[in-house]
Amino acid sequence: MYRISYAEIINDSSTEMREQERLALDHAIELLTRAEEQGPNSDEAVQAVLYLQKLWGFLIKDLSDPGNELAEALRGNLISIGLWVIKEADQIMQQKSKSFSGLIDVTRSIRDGLA
């Protein structure tokens, strides 16, 4: 008979969630890179910014959940980063900024940290 412990199931679930987060961040990087190539007034820019804001909205909500098992300090830092990303994306949408490089760099760093 095959026995799986609860801890193994939770660990597998956590691994799957981390992989999904990594894929979502990869997609954001792809969109941001295309937006950078096409410029801040392009349809690609709008698509990238909206996706990024939606993604970080979801991540911030998850990080704010009391059931989130990450260390409190790490959660706070990630929430701060997420709020910065949303603010920077707003700056692009409001045509107060034209650079996607900071958003791309931060998103890559967060994605790489999930490895």
Short mmCIF file of C-alpha atoms in Angstrom, two decimals:
data_model
loop_
_atom_site.label_atom_id
_atom_site.label_comp_id
_atom_site.label_asym_id
_atom_site.label_seq_id
_atom_site.Cartn_x
_atom_site.Cartn_y
_atom_site.Cartn_z
CA MET A 1 0.00 0.00 0.00
CA TYR A 2 1.24 3.49 -0.84
CA ARG A 3 1.52 5.91 2.06
CA ILE A 4 1.84 9.64 1.69
CA SER A 5 2.26 11.84 4.70
CA TYR A 6 0.41 15.10 5.13
CA ALA A 7 3.77 16.90 5.14
CA GLU A 8 4.59 15.44 1.70
CA ILE A 9 1.27 16.61 0.30
CA ILE A 10 1.76 20.11 1.70
CA ASN A 11 5.34 20.20 0.39
CA ASP A 12 4.18 19.12 -3.09
CA SER A 13 1.44 21.76 -3.02
CA SER A 14 3.93 24.43 -1.98
CA THR A 15 6.30 23.37 -4.77
CA GLU A 16 3.47 23.56 -7.31
CA MET A 17 2.43 27.02 -6.10
CA ARG A 18 6.01 28.26 -6.33
CA GLU A 19 6.25 26.93 -9.89
CA GLN A 20 2.99 28.66 -10.83
CA GLU A 21 4.30 31.91 -9.35
CA ARG A 22 7.54 31.51 -11.29
CA LEU A 23 5.62 30.96 -14.54
CA ALA A 24 3.42 34.01 -13.88
CA LEU A 25 6.53 36.14 -13.27
CA ASP A 26 8.14 34.72 -16.44
CA HIS A 27 5.07 35.80 -18.38
CA ALA A 28 5.25 39.27 -16.82
CA ILE A 29 8.90 39.54 -17.87
CA GLU A 30 8.01 38.56 -21.44
CA LEU A 31 5.24 41.16 -21.57
CA LEU A 32 7.44 43.86 -20.05
CA THR A 33 10.25 43.10 -22.48
CA ARG A 34 7.88 43.43 -25.45
CA ALA A 35 6.49 46.64 -23.97
CA GLU A 36 9.99 48.04 -23.59
CA GLU A 37 10.68 47.26 -27.26
CA GLN A 38 7.42 48.80 -28.48
CA GLY A 39 7.42 51.83 -26.18
CA PRO A 40 5.32 53.12 -23.30
CA ASN A 41 2.41 54.24 -25.53
CA SER A 42 1.97 50.84 -27.19
CA ASP A 43 -0.74 48.25 -26.74
CA GLU A 44 2.02 45.95 -25.44
CA ALA A 45 2.76 48.46 -22.67
CA VAL A 46 -0.88 48.57 -21.59
CA GLN A 47 -1.11 44.79 -21.62
CA ALA A 48 2.12 44.41 -19.63
CA VAL A 49 1.20 46.99 -17.02
CA LEU A 50 -2.29 45.62 -16.49
CA TYR A 51 -0.98 42.06 -16.16
CA LEU A 52 1.75 43.13 -13.76
CA GLN A 53 -0.65 45.10 -11.56
CA LYS A 54 -3.11 42.23 -11.46
CA LEU A 55 -0.34 39.74 -10.64
CA TRP A 56 1.06 41.87 -7.82
CA GLY A 57 -2.44 42.54 -6.50
CA PHE A 58 -2.90 38.78 -6.20
CA LEU A 59 0.54 38.28 -4.64
CA ILE A 60 0.03 41.09 -2.11
CA LYS A 61 -3.34 39.63 -1.12
CA ASP A 62 -1.72 36.23 -0.59
CA LEU A 63 1.21 37.71 1.34
CA SER A 64 -1.22 39.63 3.59
CA ASP A 65 -3.09 36.46 4.51
CA PRO A 66 -2.38 35.49 8.14
CA GLY A 67 -2.16 31.87 6.97
CA ASN A 68 0.80 32.62 4.72
CA GLU A 69 3.73 30.66 6.12
CA LEU A 70 6.54 32.94 4.95
CA ALA A 71 8.40 34.81 7.65
CA GLU A 72 6.68 38.05 8.59
CA ALA A 73 9.68 40.22 7.67
CA LEU A 74 9.96 38.57 4.25
CA ARG A 75 6.24 39.02 3.63
CA GLY A 76 6.53 42.69 4.55
CA ASN A 77 9.47 43.18 2.21
CA LEU A 78 7.68 41.47 -0.67
CA ILE A 79 4.55 43.54 -0.07
CA SER A 80 6.67 46.70 -0.17
CA ILE A 81 8.24 45.57 -3.43
CA GLY A 82 4.81 44.79 -4.85
CA LEU A 83 3.50 48.23 -3.93
CA TRP A 84 6.55 49.80 -5.57
CA VAL A 85 5.97 47.76 -8.73
CA ILE A 86 2.33 48.85 -8.89
CA LYS A 87 3.33 52.50 -8.34
CA GLU A 88 6.00 52.34 -11.05
CA ALA A 89 3.56 50.71 -13.45
CA ASP A 90 1.09 53.54 -12.72
CA GLN A 91 3.82 56.05 -13.58
CA ILE A 92 4.16 54.45 -17.01
CA MET A 93 0.41 54.46 -17.58
CA GLN A 94 0.23 58.13 -16.59
CA GLN A 95 3.13 58.86 -18.97
CA LYS A 96 5.29 60.10 -16.09
CA SER A 97 7.84 57.39 -16.84
CA LYS A 98 8.93 55.61 -20.00
CA SER A 99 11.27 53.01 -18.58
CA PHE A 100 10.41 49.37 -18.05
CA SER A 101 13.93 48.34 -17.04
CA GLY A 102 13.39 48.69 -13.27
CA LEU A 103 10.19 46.66 -13.43
CA ILE A 104 11.91 43.98 -15.50
CA ASP A 105 14.92 43.82 -13.14
CA VAL A 106 12.79 43.59 -9.99
CA THR A 107 10.50 41.00 -11.51
CA ARG A 108 13.51 38.89 -12.57
CA SER A 109 14.99 39.14 -9.09
CA ILE A 110 11.76 37.99 -7.45
CA ARG A 111 11.39 35.16 -9.97
CA ASP A 112 14.97 34.03 -9.43
CA GLY A 113 14.38 34.03 -5.68
CA LEU A 114 11.68 31.40 -6.11
CA ALA A 115 14.22 28.83 -7.32
#
